[in-house]
PDB file of C-alpha atoms in Angstrom:
ATOM      1  CA  UNK X  17      -2.297  17.400 -17.782  1.00 78.00           C
ATOM      2  CA  UNK X  18       1.461  16.878 -18.198  1.00 75.00           C
ATOM      3  CA  UNK X  19       3.641  13.751 -18.074  1.00 72.00           C
ATOM      4  CA  UNK X  20       4.700  12.599 -14.603  1.00 77.00           C
ATOM      5  CA  UNK X  21       7.877  14.427 -13.620  1.00 72.00           C
ATOM      6  CA  UNK X  22      11.005  12.380 -13.086  1.00 77.00           C
ATOM      7  CA  UNK X  23      10.820  12.923  -9.328  1.00 82.00           C
ATOM      8  CA  UNK X  24       9.475   9.648  -7.947  1.00 85.00           C
ATOM      9  CA  UNK X  25       5.743  10.040  -8.601  1.00 89.00           C
ATOM     10  CA  UNK X  26       5.877   7.104 -11.036  1.00 91.00           C
ATOM     11  CA  UNK X  27       7.461   4.914  -8.343  1.00 91.00           C
ATOM     12  CA  UNK X  28       4.718   5.843  -5.860  1.00 90.00           C
ATOM     13  CA  UNK X  29       1.891   5.291  -8.358  1.00 92.00           C
ATOM     14  CA  UNK X  30       3.195   2.015  -9.818  1.00 92.00           C
ATOM     15  CA  UNK X  31       4.942   0.315  -6.924  1.00 90.00           C
ATOM     16  CA  UNK X  32       4.215   2.229  -3.711  1.00 88.00           C
ATOM     17  CA  UNK X  33       7.870   3.173  -3.302  1.00 88.00           C
ATOM     18  CA  UNK X  34       8.188   6.607  -1.669  1.00 86.00           C
ATOM     19  CA  UNK X  35      11.933   7.072  -1.310  1.00 87.00           C
ATOM     20  CA  UNK X  36      12.668   8.841  -4.615  1.00 87.00           C
ATOM     21  CA  UNK X  37       9.731  11.268  -4.290  1.00 89.00           C
ATOM     22  CA  UNK X  38      10.622  12.017  -0.673  1.00 87.00           C
ATOM     23  CA  UNK X  39      14.205  12.842  -1.658  1.00 87.00           C
ATOM     24  CA  UNK X  40      13.127  14.994  -4.629  1.00 85.00           C
ATOM     25  CA  UNK X  41      10.694  17.023  -2.532  1.00 83.00           C
ATOM     26  CA  UNK X  42      13.213  17.581   0.250  1.00 83.00           C
ATOM     27  CA  UNK X  43      15.366  19.616  -2.148  1.00 83.00           C
ATOM     28  CA  UNK X  44      12.570  21.385  -4.071  1.00 83.00           C
ATOM     29  CA  UNK X  45      12.657  25.161  -3.581  1.00 84.00           C
ATOM     30  CA  UNK X  46       8.868  25.462  -3.746  1.00 82.00           C
ATOM     31  CA  UNK X  47       8.376  22.966  -0.896  1.00 83.00           C
ATOM     32  CA  UNK X  48       8.665  24.281   2.662  1.00 82.00           C
ATOM     33  CA  UNK X  49       8.699  20.836   4.318  1.00 82.00           C
ATOM     34  CA  UNK X  50       8.401  17.257   3.121  1.00 84.00           C
ATOM     35  CA  UNK X  51       8.483  13.707   4.327  1.00 86.00           C
ATOM     36  CA  UNK X  52       7.018  10.300   3.750  1.00 87.00           C
ATOM     37  CA  UNK X  53       4.522   8.042   5.434  1.00 87.00           C
ATOM     38  CA  UNK X  54       4.724   4.289   5.018  1.00 87.00           C
ATOM     39  CA  UNK X  55       4.156   2.652   8.404  1.00 90.00           C
ATOM     40  CA  UNK X  56       0.553   2.088   9.488  1.00 92.00           C
ATOM     41  CA  UNK X  57      -0.330   3.249  12.994  1.00 95.00           C
ATOM     42  CA  UNK X  58       0.448   0.450  15.452  1.00 95.00           C
ATOM     43  CA  UNK X  59       2.503  -1.554  12.945  1.00 95.00           C
ATOM     44  CA  UNK X  60       6.092  -2.544  13.626  1.00 95.00           C
ATOM     45  CA  UNK X  61       7.263  -1.947  10.059  1.00 93.00           C
ATOM     46  CA  UNK X  62       6.293  -0.105   6.850  1.00 90.00           C
ATOM     47  CA  UNK X  63       3.568  -1.589   4.702  1.00 87.00           C
ATOM     48  CA  UNK X  64       0.328  -0.984   2.837  1.00 86.00           C
ATOM     49  CA  UNK X  65      -2.863  -0.070   4.625  1.00 87.00           C
ATOM     50  CA  UNK X  66      -5.465  -2.744   5.134  1.00 87.00           C
ATOM     51  CA  UNK X  67      -9.146  -1.845   5.700  1.00 88.00           C
ATOM     52  CA  UNK X  68      -9.551   0.106   8.919  1.00 91.00           C
ATOM     53  CA  UNK X  69      -5.854   1.018   9.233  1.00 93.00           C
ATOM     54  CA  UNK X  70      -4.339   4.468   8.979  1.00 94.00           C
ATOM     55  CA  UNK X  71      -1.188   6.432   8.414  1.00 92.00           C
ATOM     56  CA  UNK X  72      -0.615   9.549  10.450  1.00 92.00           C
ATOM     57  CA  UNK X  73       1.965  12.320  10.233  1.00 90.00           C
ATOM     58  CA  UNK X  74       2.564  15.750  11.726  1.00 89.00           C
ATOM     59  CA  UNK X  75       3.466  18.997  10.049  1.00 89.00           C
ATOM     60  CA  UNK X  76       3.593  22.703  10.806  1.00 88.00           C
ATOM     61  CA  UNK X  77       1.935  25.116   8.443  1.00 90.00           C
ATOM     62  CA  UNK X  78       1.600  28.843   8.008  1.00 90.00           C
ATOM     63  CA  UNK X  79      -0.898  31.084   6.265  1.00 93.00           C
ATOM     64  CA  UNK X  80      -0.719  30.567   2.481  1.00 92.00           C
ATOM     65  CA  UNK X  81       0.697  27.027   2.650  1.00 93.00           C
ATOM     66  CA  UNK X  82      -0.976  23.923   1.264  1.00 94.00           C
ATOM     67  CA  UNK X  83      -0.777  20.235   2.018  1.00 94.00           C
ATOM     68  CA  UNK X  84      -0.115  17.900  -0.872  1.00 93.00           C
ATOM     69  CA  UNK X  85       0.547  14.162  -0.904  1.00 92.00           C
ATOM     70  CA  UNK X  86       0.373  11.130  -3.154  1.00 93.00           C
ATOM     71  CA  UNK X  87      -0.472   7.604  -2.075  1.00 93.00           C
ATOM     72  CA  UNK X  88      -0.767   4.544  -4.286  1.00 93.00           C
ATOM     73  CA  UNK X  89      -4.031   2.836  -5.158  1.00 94.00           C
ATOM     74  CA  UNK X  90      -2.567  -0.656  -4.768  1.00 92.00           C
ATOM     75  CA  UNK X  91      -4.854  -2.669  -7.030  1.00 92.00           C
ATOM     76  CA  UNK X  92      -3.862  -0.666 -10.109  1.00 95.00           C
ATOM     77  CA  UNK X  93      -1.037  -0.165 -12.560  1.00 95.00           C
ATOM     78  CA  UNK X  94      -0.259   3.498 -11.865  1.00 96.00           C
ATOM     79  CA  UNK X  95      -3.065   5.170  -9.951  1.00 96.00           C
ATOM     80  CA  UNK X  96      -2.686   7.342  -6.882  1.00 96.00           C
ATOM     81  CA  UNK X  97      -4.767   9.485  -4.577  1.00 96.00           C
ATOM     82  CA  UNK X  98      -3.831  13.146  -4.258  1.00 96.00           C
ATOM     83  CA  UNK X  99      -5.570  16.478  -3.754  1.00 96.00           C
ATOM     84  CA  UNK X 100      -7.755  17.768  -6.574  1.00 94.00           C
ATOM     85  CA  UNK X 101      -6.005  21.130  -6.650  1.00 84.00           C
ATOM     86  CA  UNK X 102      -2.331  21.988  -6.095  1.00 87.00           C
ATOM     87  CA  UNK X 103      -2.812  20.944  -2.485  1.00 93.00           C
ATOM     88  CA  UNK X 104      -5.275  21.378   0.329  1.00 96.00           C
ATOM     89  CA  UNK X 105      -5.477  25.022   1.363  1.00 95.00           C
ATOM     90  CA  UNK X 106      -4.665  24.943   5.072  1.00 95.00           C
ATOM     91  CA  UNK X 107      -5.851  28.431   6.051  1.00 95.00           C
ATOM     92  CA  UNK X 108      -8.872  29.357   3.930  1.00 92.00           C
ATOM     93  CA  UNK X 109     -10.082  32.786   5.034  1.00 91.00           C
ATOM     94  CA  UNK X 110      -7.251  32.857   7.606  1.00 92.00           C
ATOM     95  CA  UNK X 111      -8.722  30.031   9.688  1.00 93.00           C
ATOM     96  CA  UNK X 112      -6.902  26.687  10.018  1.00 94.00           C
ATOM     97  CA  UNK X 113      -8.745  23.894   8.260  1.00 94.00           C
ATOM     98  CA  UNK X 114      -9.686  20.927  10.446  1.00 94.00           C
ATOM     99  CA  UNK X 115     -11.747  17.821   9.975  1.00 96.00           C
ATOM    100  CA  UNK X 116     -12.504  15.601   7.014  1.00 97.00           C
ATOM    101  CA  UNK X 117     -11.075  16.965   3.758  1.00 97.00           C
ATOM    102  CA  UNK X 118     -11.665  13.832   1.675  1.00 97.00           C
ATOM    103  CA  UNK X 119     -13.843  15.748  -0.786  1.00 96.00           C
ATOM    104  CA  UNK X 120     -10.636  17.475  -1.892  1.00 97.00           C
ATOM    105  CA  UNK X 121      -8.992  14.149  -2.831  1.00 97.00           C
ATOM    106  CA  UNK X 122      -9.355  12.245  -6.084  1.00 96.00           C
ATOM    107  CA  UNK X 123      -7.933   9.250  -7.876  1.00 97.00           C
ATOM    108  CA  UNK X 124      -5.349  10.162 -10.513  1.00 96.00           C
ATOM    109  CA  UNK X 125      -3.765   8.201 -13.350  1.00 96.00           C
ATOM    110  CA  UNK X 126      -0.011   8.837 -13.550  1.00 94.00           C
ATOM    111  CA  UNK X 127      -0.019   7.995 -17.275  1.00 94.00           C
ATOM    112  CA  UNK X 128       3.060   5.807 -16.920  1.00 94.00           C
ATOM    113  CA  UNK X 129       1.564   2.320 -17.451  1.00 94.00           C
ATOM    114  CA  UNK X 130      -1.441   1.028 -19.370  1.00 95.00           C
ATOM    115  CA  UNK X 131      -4.335   0.369 -17.009  1.00 96.00           C
ATOM    116  CA  UNK X 132      -5.615  -3.146 -16.455  1.00 95.00           C
ATOM    117  CA  UNK X 133      -8.775  -4.222 -14.651  1.00 96.00           C
ATOM    118  CA  UNK X 134      -8.264  -3.322 -10.989  1.00 95.00           C
ATOM    119  CA  UNK X 135      -7.277  -6.210  -8.762  1.00 92.00           C
ATOM    120  CA  UNK X 136      -6.563  -8.721 -11.510  1.00 93.00           C
ATOM    121  CA  UNK X 137      -4.002  -7.162 -13.862  1.00 92.00           C
ATOM    122  CA  UNK X 138      -0.789  -9.150 -14.186  1.00 93.00           C
ATOM    123  CA  UNK X 139       1.262  -5.910 -14.244  1.00 93.00           C
ATOM    124  CA  UNK X 140      -0.108  -4.559 -10.960  1.00 92.00           C
ATOM    125  CA  UNK X 141       2.214  -4.391  -7.961  1.00 90.00           C
ATOM    126  CA  UNK X 142       0.882  -7.499  -6.189  1.00 89.00           C
ATOM    127  CA  UNK X 143       1.171  -9.736  -9.272  1.00 91.00           C
ATOM    128  CA  UNK X 144       3.952  -8.280 -11.421  1.00 88.00           C
ATOM    129  CA  UNK X 145       7.346  -9.988 -11.679  1.00 86.00           C
ATOM    130  CA  UNK X 146       9.219  -6.803 -10.665  1.00 84.00           C
ATOM    131  CA  UNK X 147       8.904  -3.026 -10.308  1.00 84.00           C
ATOM    132  CA  UNK X 148       8.156  -0.909 -13.379  1.00 82.00           C
ATOM    133  CA  UNK X 149       7.258  -3.846 -15.635  1.00 83.00           C
ATOM    134  CA  UNK X 150       3.953  -2.878 -17.251  1.00 86.00           C
ATOM    135  CA  UNK X 151       3.493  -1.678 -20.824  1.00 88.00           C
ATOM    136  CA  UNK X 152       3.482   2.113 -21.318  1.00 87.00           C
ATOM    137  CA  UNK X 153       0.241   4.079 -21.325  1.00 90.00           C
ATOM    138  CA  UNK X 154      -0.856   5.494 -24.686  1.00 88.00           C
ATOM    139  CA  UNK X 155      -1.622   8.802 -22.902  1.00 87.00           C
ATOM    140  CA  UNK X 156       1.378   9.764 -20.784  1.00 89.00           C
ATOM    141  CA  UNK X 157      -0.276  12.741 -19.081  1.00 92.00           C
ATOM    142  CA  UNK X 158      -1.323  12.792 -15.415  1.00 93.00           C
ATOM    143  CA  UNK X 159      -5.098  12.998 -15.397  1.00 95.00           C
ATOM    144  CA  UNK X 160      -8.167  12.064 -13.374  1.00 96.00           C
ATOM    145  CA  UNK X 161      -8.943   8.371 -13.859  1.00 95.00           C
ATOM    146  CA  UNK X 162     -11.396   7.778 -16.701  1.00 93.00           C
ATOM    147  CA  UNK X 163     -10.672   4.377 -18.230  1.00 93.00           C
ATOM    148  CA  UNK X 164     -14.040   2.611 -17.871  1.00 94.00           C
ATOM    149  CA  UNK X 165     -13.008   0.456 -14.897  1.00 96.00           C
ATOM    150  CA  UNK X 166     -14.773   0.715 -11.534  1.00 95.00           C
ATOM    151  CA  UNK X 167     -12.472   1.890  -8.732  1.00 95.00           C
ATOM    152  CA  UNK X 168     -15.240   2.708  -6.271  1.00 93.00           C
ATOM    153  CA  UNK X 169     -15.901   6.103  -4.788  1.00 94.00           C
ATOM    154  CA  UNK X 170     -12.915   7.910  -3.324  1.00 94.00           C
ATOM    155  CA  UNK X 171     -14.816   8.471  -0.064  1.00 93.00           C
ATOM    156  CA  UNK X 172     -15.351   4.693   0.251  1.00 92.00           C
ATOM    157  CA  UNK X 173     -11.632   3.965  -0.209  1.00 93.00           C
ATOM    158  CA  UNK X 174      -9.792   6.703   1.667  1.00 93.00           C
ATOM    159  CA  UNK X 175     -10.485   9.255   4.379  1.00 95.00           C
ATOM    160  CA  UNK X 176      -8.232  12.258   4.901  1.00 96.00           C
ATOM    161  CA  UNK X 177      -8.602  14.167   8.144  1.00 96.00           C
ATOM    162  CA  UNK X 178      -6.646  17.175   9.385  1.00 95.00           C
ATOM    163  CA  UNK X 179      -6.521  17.776  13.122  1.00 92.00           C
ATOM    164  CA  UNK X 180      -4.912  20.579  15.066  1.00 85.00           C
ATOM    165  CA  UNK X 181      -2.185  19.216  17.308  1.00 80.00           C
ATOM    166  CA  UNK X 182      -2.168  20.109  20.970  1.00 69.00           C
ATOM    167  CA  UNK X 183       0.293  22.914  21.641  1.00 51.00           C
TER     168      UNK X 183
END
């Protein structure tokens, strides 16, 4: 409901660049730990996920902490997947959450660029002449996507699973 903060979220949503957001979160007082994920499992270098691929990362969490992340929806101008709430509660009722938590994820509009039809817009990352080149959005607030285009169901596009690591 507010404009994207100047912390790197725009760069993730528009161009898939995680460096600025990773740096901003590493110094945020309200964040206990942060990092970035950009290299698909089994790949030799960073890159986008193709169907059937996955990113994986490890973290330690304590009672009261939440997991939050943002990952670009590539065939868009400024859309990203992130938790519905302020993050995924990791210890509801004192028990560690495990398994598929995709129902807690939704597609968000960063409000930084005007949306074009997914997969064909000339200002989307795969077709634009350079980063941050699209026209501004008339509504600059972060919000759930509701622009009339079909982005498919979140559960058909992304799966988020939390597993307990072996001790």
